[in-house]
Amino acid sequence: QSYDYDEGSETWPFFLLTVLCVILVPLTVKQIWDMLSSSDAETEAQEQKSQLGMLSEAYTADEIHAFRAKYVSKKSKWAAKRNLFIIAGWTLVAYLVQHIGSNDAIRDAATTLFDPYSLLNISTSSTEREIRSAYRKLSIKFHPDKLPKELTAEERTTMEEQYVMITKAYKSLTEEITRENYLRYGHPDGPQATSHGIALPKFLVDSSVSSLVVLGYVGLLGFILPFLVSRWWSKTQSMTKKGIHVKSASYFSDRLFNFKPSQVVTMDLLINWISHAQEFKVMYPALHQETFEKLIHDHINRENSGDLQNEKFRIVAKSHVLLFGLLDIATTFRNLEISNMAIDTLKAIVQATPLSPYSQILQLPNVDAERFINGSVDDIRTLGKLFTYEDKKISKILGIDDEDKLQETLTVASNIPFLKLIRAEFKVPGETIVTPQSTPHISLKVLVRSAKHKFFGPTKIPDEMCREKQDFDSLRDPFASIQDQPKLPQSFAPFFPAKRSGCWCALVVLQKDGKVIQTPMLVDRLSFTNLKNDLDKRTVSDLEKDFNPEDWCIGTIKIPYSQPAPEEKGDYFFRVIVKSTEYFGPDLDFTVTMSVRE
Amino acid sequence: LSYDPNSKLLQLSEASEDVDMNLKQINKLTQDLIAESNPNFTPQPRDDSTAMIKKLFETGLKQVQQQKLPEALKSINLAIEMSQRKRATWEAFAVQLQELQFMLKNRVDLSLIQGKFMDALEDLELLHNTGLNSSDVFIRKTDGLMKLKQYEQAQVEVERGLSLDPSNAKLKALHLENSRRLADYNG
Amino acid sequence: NQALKRRFQAILLRKDVFSKQW
């Protein structure tokens, strides 16, 4: 009926210590893990630190740098708070440990614990022999008859007590009944007095403060906890696997489901769809769909949005995720036109360049669009074509008079990675041909090259360079070798609000019906070392002399094929489209045959 | 959903774009059916419409023989317009489609000869969308796209054509030629 | 039939869009 309260502060420090450790230990572990893995990513990025990344930073407007700082600082504020909490928490833990250590009541309770090993002065892993010999030695020392006569009565009593303890210790390790008692109750004499109580000081439970405590508990269990859980649950439920809001996904699905062939697929149409996203409504409840649409168009046309500049940056940054979500949904509806246009729209947003036959050129910095389009006599639409002219001529074509600016533009142009297809085939791991009902994947060998490089055919790369090692690991998981390639470096995108490295999206289309057969595969690992190679098409005249295949690194892209090979023998044709999300130009679009044979 | 017994039309006050289109279709069909004066109408295409369209079309063919190509194009355009306007919505779709496809094929060739490549391409696109997958369509599409300097698109079309008809000599020739032009396009 | 008509009428619009694009 009446409880013992923790007047001597014996138990509540342990309770508090446990609660703190439960929170702090996982948090600290996570923090350390994050710190280590972010440094990992940094070292990876160091490997492929590109000129484009540095130029991109140089060309980025101050406005955008300020915007990024605000968002990075938001993240770091959050991290700082977490760090502070961890430090404060561990300080409290240290204080509690010290408090427990210095608390006499606890110490007394601890010392009354019966430890036969320490009494006999032996280690916990001693054998019976060692126990017996230790006992014999100590009993000789402490036996009442063997005690020296000079001792005082007090000292004698202490020694006698000690002797009793030593005997008990020995018995608890050797004798049956005593040992059982010790194991069961922790003391050879059987169950000791135990007390049950509440691990809180009396004043918290008995006096007026107790009502506050009760209120605190009610608040925590009845309101705060359900609130947090329901908020977390609704947040999880409201996002799809691809990271877009469920309402946005359902809007896109609706548009695609009701899509009519008489509608023309244009970038404007997709931007209109994106502007209906729930994410924007949540971010800026006061603004309308038409505003969001206009902001995105402003960004693509590099126009200032006045008061809404910051809003524009956030909208543009979010549109990245939305377009990927739309792409995913479009591929599940097997619609190729919309899938392609989604990626093209992303390019337009990343480069802030509208879709036009001249986008490849207009994505470059410092280009005078008017002089370019009205000026040049030859119709230049590709970077490859641009690099057939001398630097001086290029400066006239692009309308760049400043020599430094021209060099920077040429650096950007020559560092944009173009993909050249070397080999493409359907492969079944461990087999030489594709057999019916097997599981093939599409294996592409590509060469990352610059628009400046002289063209050489795929036959110039010998088969040995394209061959892959056929060991057990590669048979078990043919996609593991992709991980050996470095991650993509930072792209040149000075108008995009966030730093990005982008990727290539690989779509697979069945030629028979012209529809997409599976969701896109994202390629984010390729080596760009070839871009540094010196094979300028304007200076190289003799390919035989200047070209050495060994200087070139062959990249591998492996696309999984989502179905088993058909049962019937024959040739099946697939169109593979590999589109870059970052730049206009470095795309691949070709047909590959699946020859199914017995 | 509300139905007005006087006008015989359906209405939904807050219809979304797609539902609205469906309603419009139903209402049009209803109105056409009501307007039909012949009590014994069937899905068979009306003979008088067929005759008119055929006459216009044959005029066009004759003009082609006389090398009066712009006039021929005009006649065939008229024939197509007539088929779109005169045919009732309940008449057999297969017949209407075949008629349109046949006339469009002729229009495509006329357009290509006269250098109207955009027109030809859009007609070809429609033929494609409505299920005509023969190599002829791919050949003409590739040709039209190449003439409009859309080499990347042309490559897509010719490759698709070849995957459906790998031995077609004309397609192979076009593929080679387009690859060459594409290489030049890319410097 | 109506869908076919719609698709046919879209030809002009498509021509317009693609002419601008190209």
PDB file of N, CA, C and O in Angstrom, chain A residues 305-364:
ATOM      1  N   SER A 305      12.163  36.887 -62.692  1.00  0.00           N
ATOM      2  CA  SER A 305      10.770  36.827 -62.251  1.00  0.00           C
ATOM      3  C   SER A 305      10.453  37.833 -61.170  1.00  0.00           C
ATOM      4  O   SER A 305       9.502  37.666 -60.415  1.00  0.00           O
ATOM      5  N   GLY A 306      11.277  38.844 -61.059  1.00  0.00           N
ATOM      6  CA  GLY A 306      10.967  39.909 -60.109  1.00  0.00           C
ATOM      7  C   GLY A 306      10.958  39.428 -58.675  1.00  0.00           C
ATOM      8  O   GLY A 306      11.922  38.868 -58.179  1.00  0.00           O
ATOM      9  N   ASP A 307       9.805  39.615 -58.003  1.00  0.00           N
ATOM     10  CA  ASP A 307       9.714  39.243 -56.589  1.00  0.00           C
ATOM     11  C   ASP A 307       9.738  37.738 -56.392  1.00  0.00           C
ATOM     12  O   ASP A 307       9.986  37.269 -55.299  1.00  0.00           O
ATOM     13  N   LEU A 308       9.434  37.012 -57.469  1.00  0.00           N
ATOM     14  CA  LEU A 308       9.268  35.571 -57.283  1.00  0.00           C
ATOM     15  C   LEU A 308      10.528  34.785 -57.616  1.00  0.00           C
ATOM     16  O   LEU A 308      10.462  33.604 -57.903  1.00  0.00           O
ATOM     17  N   GLN A 309      11.688  35.446 -57.603  1.00  0.00           N
ATOM     18  CA  GLN A 309      12.916  34.743 -57.970  1.00  0.00           C
ATOM     19  C   GLN A 309      13.170  33.532 -57.093  1.00  0.00           C
ATOM     20  O   GLN A 309      13.412  32.437 -57.599  1.00  0.00           O
ATOM     21  N   ASN A 310      13.106  33.711 -55.766  1.00  0.00           N
ATOM     22  CA  ASN A 310      13.376  32.578 -54.872  1.00  0.00           C
ATOM     23  C   ASN A 310      12.353  31.463 -55.042  1.00  0.00           C
ATOM     24  O   ASN A 310      12.689  30.285 -55.005  1.00  0.00           O
ATOM     25  N   GLU A 311      11.093  31.882 -55.224  1.00  0.00           N
ATOM     26  CA  GLU A 311      10.054  30.880 -55.452  1.00  0.00           C
ATOM     27  C   GLU A 311      10.381  30.095 -56.720  1.00  0.00           C
ATOM     28  O   GLU A 311      10.244  28.877 -56.781  1.00  0.00           O
ATOM     29  N   LYS A 312      10.846  30.837 -57.729  1.00  0.00           N
ATOM     30  CA  LYS A 312      11.181  30.179 -58.994  1.00  0.00           C
ATOM     31  C   LYS A 312      12.269  29.140 -58.784  1.00  0.00           C
ATOM     32  O   LYS A 312      12.177  28.016 -59.303  1.00  0.00           O
ATOM     33  N   PHE A 313      13.282  29.462 -57.994  1.00  0.00           N
ATOM     34  CA  PHE A 313      14.371  28.514 -57.779  1.00  0.00           C
ATOM     35  C   PHE A 313      13.866  27.236 -57.127  1.00  0.00           C
ATOM     36  O   PHE A 313      14.227  26.124 -57.509  1.00  0.00           O
ATOM     37  N   ARG A 314      13.000  27.403 -56.134  1.00  0.00           N
ATOM     38  CA  ARG A 314      12.500  26.217 -55.448  1.00  0.00           C
ATOM     39  C   ARG A 314      11.630  25.382 -56.375  1.00  0.00           C
ATOM     40  O   ARG A 314      11.701  24.160 -56.388  1.00  0.00           O
ATOM     41  N   ILE A 315      10.806  26.062 -57.162  1.00  0.00           N
ATOM     42  CA  ILE A 315       9.923  25.346 -58.092  1.00  0.00           C
ATOM     43  C   ILE A 315      10.766  24.567 -59.093  1.00  0.00           C
ATOM     44  O   ILE A 315      10.507  23.407 -59.390  1.00  0.00           O
ATOM     45  N   VAL A 316      11.779  25.242 -59.637  1.00  0.00           N
ATOM     46  CA  VAL A 316      12.613  24.593 -60.654  1.00  0.00           C
ATOM     47  C   VAL A 316      13.333  23.395 -60.061  1.00  0.00           C
ATOM     48  O   VAL A 316      13.400  22.332 -60.670  1.00  0.00           O
ATOM     49  N   ALA A 317      13.847  23.559 -58.832  1.00  0.00           N
ATOM     50  CA  ALA A 317      14.551  22.441 -58.199  1.00  0.00           C
ATOM     51  C   ALA A 317      13.605  21.254 -58.001  1.00  0.00           C
ATOM     52  O   ALA A 317      13.984  20.104 -58.200  1.00  0.00           O
ATOM     53  N   LYS A 318      12.342  21.544 -57.637  1.00  0.00           N
ATOM     54  CA  LYS A 318      11.385  20.470 -57.397  1.00  0.00           C
ATOM     55  C   LYS A 318      10.957  19.791 -58.684  1.00  0.00           C
ATOM     56  O   LYS A 318      10.608  18.610 -58.694  1.00  0.00           O
ATOM     57  N   SER A 319      10.987  20.520 -59.795  1.00  0.00           N
ATOM     58  CA  SER A 319      10.496  19.957 -61.048  1.00  0.00           C
ATOM     59  C   SER A 319      11.347  18.773 -61.487  1.00  0.00           C
ATOM     60  O   SER A 319      10.877  17.918 -62.236  1.00  0.00           O
ATOM     61  N   HIS A 320      12.579  18.719 -61.022  1.00  0.00           N
ATOM     62  CA  HIS A 320      13.445  17.576 -61.330  1.00  0.00           C
ATOM     63  C   HIS A 320      12.788  16.278 -60.887  1.00  0.00           C
ATOM     64  O   HIS A 320      12.622  15.334 -61.660  1.00  0.00           O
ATOM     65  N   VAL A 321      12.390  16.245 -59.596  1.00  0.00           N
ATOM     66  CA  VAL A 321      11.770  15.034 -59.041  1.00  0.00           C
ATOM     67  C   VAL A 321      10.462  14.728 -59.755  1.00  0.00           C
ATOM     68  O   VAL A 321      10.144  13.577 -60.067  1.00  0.00           O
ATOM     69  N   LEU A 322       9.683  15.796 -60.051  1.00  0.00           N
ATOM     70  CA  LEU A 322       8.379  15.593 -60.689  1.00  0.00           C
ATOM     71  C   LEU A 322       8.536  15.002 -62.076  1.00  0.00           C
ATOM     72  O   LEU A 322       7.770  14.114 -62.481  1.00  0.00           O
ATOM     73  N   LEU A 323       9.540  15.477 -62.821  1.00  0.00           N
ATOM     74  CA  LEU A 323       9.707  14.950 -64.172  1.00  0.00           C
ATOM     75  C   LEU A 323      10.135  13.493 -64.136  1.00  0.00           C
ATOM     76  O   LEU A 323       9.709  12.694 -64.968  1.00  0.00           O
ATOM     77  N   PHE A 324      10.958  13.120 -63.171  1.00  0.00           N
ATOM     78  CA  PHE A 324      11.332  11.714 -63.054  1.00  0.00           C
ATOM     79  C   PHE A 324      10.118  10.873 -62.702  1.00  0.00           C
ATOM     80  O   PHE A 324       9.961   9.762 -63.202  1.00  0.00           O
ATOM     81  N   GLY A 325       9.268  11.402 -61.823  1.00  0.00           N
ATOM     82  CA  GLY A 325       8.041  10.687 -61.482  1.00  0.00           C
ATOM     83  C   GLY A 325       7.159  10.512 -62.710  1.00  0.00           C
ATOM     84  O   GLY A 325       6.619   9.439 -62.967  1.00  0.00           O
ATOM     85  N   LEU A 326       7.038  11.590 -63.504  1.00  0.00           N
ATOM     86  CA  LEU A 326       6.229  11.538 -64.719  1.00  0.00           C
ATOM     87  C   LEU A 326       6.821  10.529 -65.702  1.00  0.00           C
ATOM     88  O   LEU A 326       6.099   9.751 -66.327  1.00  0.00           O
ATOM     89  N   LEU A 327       8.139  10.524 -65.810  1.00  0.00           N
ATOM     90  CA  LEU A 327       8.804   9.586 -66.713  1.00  0.00           C
ATOM     91  C   LEU A 327       8.489   8.155 -66.328  1.00  0.00           C
ATOM     92  O   LEU A 327       8.164   7.316 -67.165  1.00  0.00           O
ATOM     93  N   ASP A 328       8.560   7.892 -65.034  1.00  0.00           N
ATOM     94  CA  ASP A 328       8.280   6.549 -64.548  1.00  0.00           C
ATOM     95  C   ASP A 328       6.862   6.130 -64.887  1.00  0.00           C
ATOM     96  O   ASP A 328       6.614   5.021 -65.369  1.00  0.00           O
ATOM     97  N   ILE A 329       5.897   7.058 -64.652  1.00  0.00           N
ATOM     98  CA  ILE A 329       4.501   6.732 -64.930  1.00  0.00           C
ATOM     99  C   ILE A 329       4.296   6.559 -66.434  1.00  0.00           C
ATOM    100  O   ILE A 329       3.591   5.657 -66.883  1.00  0.00           O
ATOM    101  N   ALA A 330       4.935   7.415 -67.234  1.00  0.00           N
ATOM    102  CA  ALA A 330       4.769   7.316 -68.689  1.00  0.00           C
ATOM    103  C   ALA A 330       5.274   5.977 -69.213  1.00  0.00           C
ATOM    104  O   ALA A 330       4.684   5.401 -70.119  1.00  0.00           O
ATOM    105  N   THR A 331       6.375   5.477 -68.628  1.00  0.00           N
ATOM    106  CA  THR A 331       6.879   4.191 -69.114  1.00  0.00           C
ATOM    107  C   THR A 331       5.956   3.050 -68.711  1.00  0.00           C
ATOM    108  O   THR A 331       5.829   2.079 -69.448  1.00  0.00           O
ATOM    109  N   THR A 332       5.300   3.183 -67.541  1.00  0.00           N
ATOM    110  CA  THR A 332       4.354   2.121 -67.183  1.00  0.00           C
ATOM    111  C   THR A 332       3.154   2.149 -68.105  1.00  0.00           C
ATOM    112  O   THR A 332       2.528   1.130 -68.350  1.00  0.00           O
ATOM    113  N   PHE A 333       2.812   3.328 -68.656  1.00  0.00           N
ATOM    114  CA  PHE A 333       1.746   3.408 -69.648  1.00  0.00           C
ATOM    115  C   PHE A 333       2.270   3.126 -71.054  1.00  0.00           C
ATOM    116  O   PHE A 333       1.537   3.260 -72.031  1.00  0.00           O
ATOM    117  N   ARG A 334       3.549   2.792 -71.148  1.00  0.00           N
ATOM    118  CA  ARG A 334       4.210   2.431 -72.403  1.00  0.00           C
ATOM    119  C   ARG A 334       4.207   3.560 -73.424  1.00  0.00           C
ATOM    120  O   ARG A 334       4.324   3.310 -74.617  1.00  0.00           O
ATOM    121  N   ASN A 335       4.080   4.801 -73.005  1.00  0.00           N
ATOM    122  CA  ASN A 335       4.026   5.916 -73.939  1.00  0.00           C
ATOM    123  C   ASN A 335       5.424   6.465 -74.181  1.00  0.00           C
ATOM    124  O   ASN A 335       6.037   7.077 -73.303  1.00  0.00           O
ATOM    125  N   LEU A 336       5.933   6.257 -75.402  1.00  0.00           N
ATOM    126  CA  LEU A 336       7.307   6.661 -75.703  1.00  0.00           C
ATOM    127  C   LEU A 336       7.431   8.164 -75.905  1.00  0.00           C
ATOM    128  O   LEU A 336       8.372   8.794 -75.437  1.00  0.00           O
ATOM    129  N   GLU A 337       6.462   8.751 -76.595  1.00  0.00           N
ATOM    130  CA  GLU A 337       6.535  10.189 -76.893  1.00  0.00           C
ATOM    131  C   GLU A 337       6.663  11.008 -75.622  1.00  0.00           C
ATOM    132  O   GLU A 337       7.493  11.916 -75.520  1.00  0.00           O
ATOM    133  N   ILE A 338       5.815  10.666 -74.643  1.00  0.00           N
ATOM    134  CA  ILE A 338       5.831  11.443 -73.410  1.00  0.00           C
ATOM    135  C   ILE A 338       7.097  11.160 -72.598  1.00  0.00           C
ATOM    136  O   ILE A 338       7.678  12.074 -71.997  1.00  0.00           O
ATOM    137  N   SER A 339       7.558   9.896 -72.615  1.00  0.00           N
ATOM    138  CA  SER A 339       8.800   9.580 -71.904  1.00  0.00           C
ATOM    139  C   SER A 339       9.949  10.406 -72.465  1.00  0.00           C
ATOM    140  O   SER A 339      10.711  11.023 -71.725  1.00  0.00           O
ATOM    141  N   ASN A 340      10.048  10.418 -73.805  1.00  0.00           N
ATOM    142  CA  ASN A 340      11.119  11.187 -74.438  1.00  0.00           C
ATOM    143  C   ASN A 340      11.015  12.657 -74.108  1.00  0.00           C
ATOM    144  O   ASN A 340      12.003  13.322 -73.789  1.00  0.00           O
ATOM    145  N   MET A 341       9.795  13.165 -74.200  1.00  0.00           N
ATOM    146  CA  MET A 341       9.609  14.602 -73.970  1.00  0.00           C
ATOM    147  C   MET A 341       9.888  14.966 -72.515  1.00  0.00           C
ATOM    148  O   MET A 341      10.373  16.055 -72.228  1.00  0.00           O
ATOM    149  N   ALA A 342       9.610  14.038 -71.590  1.00  0.00           N
ATOM    150  CA  ALA A 342       9.898  14.320 -70.176  1.00  0.00           C
ATOM    151  C   ALA A 342      11.392  14.548 -69.986  1.00  0.00           C
ATOM    152  O   ALA A 342      11.825  15.482 -69.299  1.00  0.00           O
ATOM    153  N   ILE A 343      12.207  13.687 -70.621  1.00  0.00           N
ATOM    154  CA  ILE A 343      13.649  13.852 -70.471  1.00  0.00           C
ATOM    155  C   ILE A 343      14.112  15.119 -71.187  1.00  0.00           C
ATOM    156  O   ILE A 343      14.980  15.845 -70.689  1.00  0.00           O
ATOM    157  N   ASP A 344      13.525  15.394 -72.359  1.00  0.00           N
ATOM    158  CA  ASP A 344      13.912  16.625 -73.064  1.00  0.00           C
ATOM    159  C   ASP A 344      13.552  17.858 -72.252  1.00  0.00           C
ATOM    160  O   ASP A 344      14.298  18.841 -72.221  1.00  0.00           O
ATOM    161  N   THR A 345      12.382  17.810 -71.598  1.00  0.00           N
ATOM    162  CA  THR A 345      11.980  18.938 -70.763  1.00  0.00           C
ATOM    163  C   THR A 345      12.968  19.113 -69.621  1.00  0.00           C
ATOM    164  O   THR A 345      13.328  20.239 -69.256  1.00  0.00           O
ATOM    165  N   LEU A 346      13.416  18.002 -69.056  1.00  0.00           N
ATOM    166  CA  LEU A 346      14.395  18.096 -67.972  1.00  0.00           C
ATOM    167  C   LEU A 346      15.674  18.749 -68.473  1.00  0.00           C
ATOM    168  O   LEU A 346      16.249  19.603 -67.808  1.00  0.00           O
ATOM    169  N   LYS A 347      16.099  18.369 -69.687  1.00  0.00           N
ATOM    170  CA  LYS A 347      17.290  19.001 -70.260  1.00  0.00           C
ATOM    171  C   LYS A 347      17.091  20.509 -70.357  1.00  0.00           C
ATOM    172  O   LYS A 347      17.975  21.296 -70.011  1.00  0.00           O
ATOM    173  N   ALA A 348      15.911  20.874 -70.883  1.00  0.00           N
ATOM    174  CA  ALA A 348      15.638  22.304 -71.080  1.00  0.00           C
ATOM    175  C   ALA A 348      15.692  23.055 -69.761  1.00  0.00           C
ATOM    176  O   ALA A 348      16.197  24.171 -69.679  1.00  0.00           O
ATOM    177  N   ILE A 349      15.188  22.406 -68.696  1.00  0.00           N
ATOM    178  CA  ILE A 349      15.176  23.072 -67.394  1.00  0.00           C
ATOM    179  C   ILE A 349      16.589  23.130 -66.808  1.00  0.00           C
ATOM    180  O   ILE A 349      17.006  24.143 -66.257  1.00  0.00           O
ATOM    181  N   VAL A 350      17.343  22.044 -66.965  1.00  0.00           N
ATOM    182  CA  VAL A 350      18.700  22.027 -66.402  1.00  0.00           C
ATOM    183  C   VAL A 350      19.574  23.088 -67.070  1.00  0.00           C
ATOM    184  O   VAL A 350      20.321  23.805 -66.413  1.00  0.00           O
ATOM    185  N   GLN A 351      19.470  23.191 -68.390  1.00  0.00           N
ATOM    186  CA  GLN A 351      20.313  24.134 -69.116  1.00  0.00           C
ATOM    187  C   GLN A 351      19.664  25.497 -69.294  1.00  0.00           C
ATOM    188  O   GLN A 351      20.296  26.401 -69.841  1.00  0.00           O
ATOM    189  N   ALA A 352      18.418  25.636 -68.875  1.00  0.00           N
ATOM    190  CA  ALA A 352      17.670  26.891 -69.096  1.00  0.00           C
ATOM    191  C   ALA A 352      17.761  27.297 -70.560  1.00  0.00           C
ATOM    192  O   ALA A 352      18.095  28.438 -70.905  1.00  0.00           O
ATOM    193  N   THR A 353      17.507  26.305 -71.435  1.00  0.00           N
ATOM    194  CA  THR A 353      17.555  26.541 -72.877  1.00  0.00           C
ATOM    195  C   THR A 353      16.310  25.913 -73.480  1.00  0.00           C
ATOM    196  O   THR A 353      16.067  24.737 -73.268  1.00  0.00           O
ATOM    197  N   PRO A 354      15.520  26.664 -74.271  1.00  0.00           N
ATOM    198  CA  PRO A 354      14.317  26.045 -74.847  1.00  0.00           C
ATOM    199  C   PRO A 354      14.682  25.011 -75.905  1.00  0.00           C
ATOM    200  O   PRO A 354      15.778  25.026 -76.454  1.00  0.00           O
ATOM    201  N   LEU A 355      13.698  24.133 -76.175  1.00  0.00           N
ATOM    202  CA  LEU A 355      13.921  23.099 -77.182  1.00  0.00           C
ATOM    203  C   LEU A 355      13.875  23.734 -78.560  1.00  0.00           C
ATOM    204  O   LEU A 355      12.904  24.380 -78.922  1.00  0.00           O
ATOM    205  N   SER A 356      14.917  23.534 -79.323  1.00  0.00           N
ATOM    206  CA  SER A 356      14.949  24.054 -80.688  1.00  0.00           C
ATOM    207  C   SER A 356      16.018  23.277 -81.428  1.00  0.00           C
ATOM    208  O   SER A 356      16.807  22.579 -80.809  1.00  0.00           O
ATOM    209  N   PRO A 357      16.050  23.399 -82.762  1.00  0.00           N
ATOM    210  CA  PRO A 357      17.105  22.672 -83.470  1.00  0.00           C
ATOM    211  C   PRO A 357      18.502  23.133 -83.063  1.00  0.00           C
ATOM    212  O   PRO A 357      19.474  22.433 -83.312  1.00  0.00           O
ATOM    213  N   TYR A 358      18.600  24.292 -82.435  1.00  0.00           N
ATOM    214  CA  TYR A 358      19.919  24.840 -82.104  1.00  0.00           C
ATOM    215  C   TYR A 358      20.274  24.718 -80.631  1.00  0.00           C
ATOM    216  O   TYR A 358      21.231  25.312 -80.164  1.00  0.00           O
ATOM    217  N   SER A 359      19.502  23.906 -79.890  1.00  0.00           N
ATOM    218  CA  SER A 359      19.739  23.803 -78.442  1.00  0.00           C
ATOM    219  C   SER A 359      21.153  23.377 -78.106  1.00  0.00           C
ATOM    220  O   SER A 359      21.704  23.804 -77.103  1.00  0.00           O
ATOM    221  N   GLN A 360      21.740  22.534 -78.935  1.00  0.00           N
ATOM    222  CA  GLN A 360      23.093  22.051 -78.630  1.00  0.00           C
ATOM    223  C   GLN A 360      24.067  23.218 -78.522  1.00  0.00           C
ATOM    224  O   GLN A 360      24.968  23.215 -77.705  1.00  0.00           O
ATOM    225  N   ILE A 361      23.880  24.190 -79.397  1.00  0.00           N
ATOM    226  CA  ILE A 361      24.790  25.332 -79.402  1.00  0.00           C
ATOM    227  C   ILE A 361      24.380  26.330 -78.332  1.00  0.00           C
ATOM    228  O   ILE A 361      25.217  26.885 -77.625  1.00  0.00           O
ATOM    229  N   LEU A 362      23.067  26.549 -78.210  1.00  0.00           N
ATOM    230  CA  LEU A 362      22.604  27.586 -77.289  1.00  0.00           C
ATOM    231  C   LEU A 362      22.803  27.221 -75.825  1.00  0.00           C
ATOM    232  O   LEU A 362      22.700  28.062 -74.955  1.00  0.00           O
ATOM    233  N   GLN A 363      23.083  25.944 -75.523  1.00  0.00           N
ATOM    234  CA  GLN A 363      23.303  25.574 -74.131  1.00  0.00           C
ATOM    235  C   GLN A 363      24.686  26.026 -73.661  1.00  0.00           C
ATOM    236  O   GLN A 363      24.956  26.028 -72.473  1.00  0.00           O
ATOM    237  N   LEU A 364      25.547  26.420 -74.619  1.00  0.00           N
ATOM    238  CA  LEU A 364      26.887  26.863 -74.253  1.00  0.00           C
ATOM    239  C   LEU A 364      26.832  28.252 -73.646  1.00  0.00           C
ATOM    240  O   LEU A 364      25.959  29.044 -73.992  1.00  0.00           O
TER     241      LEU A 364
END
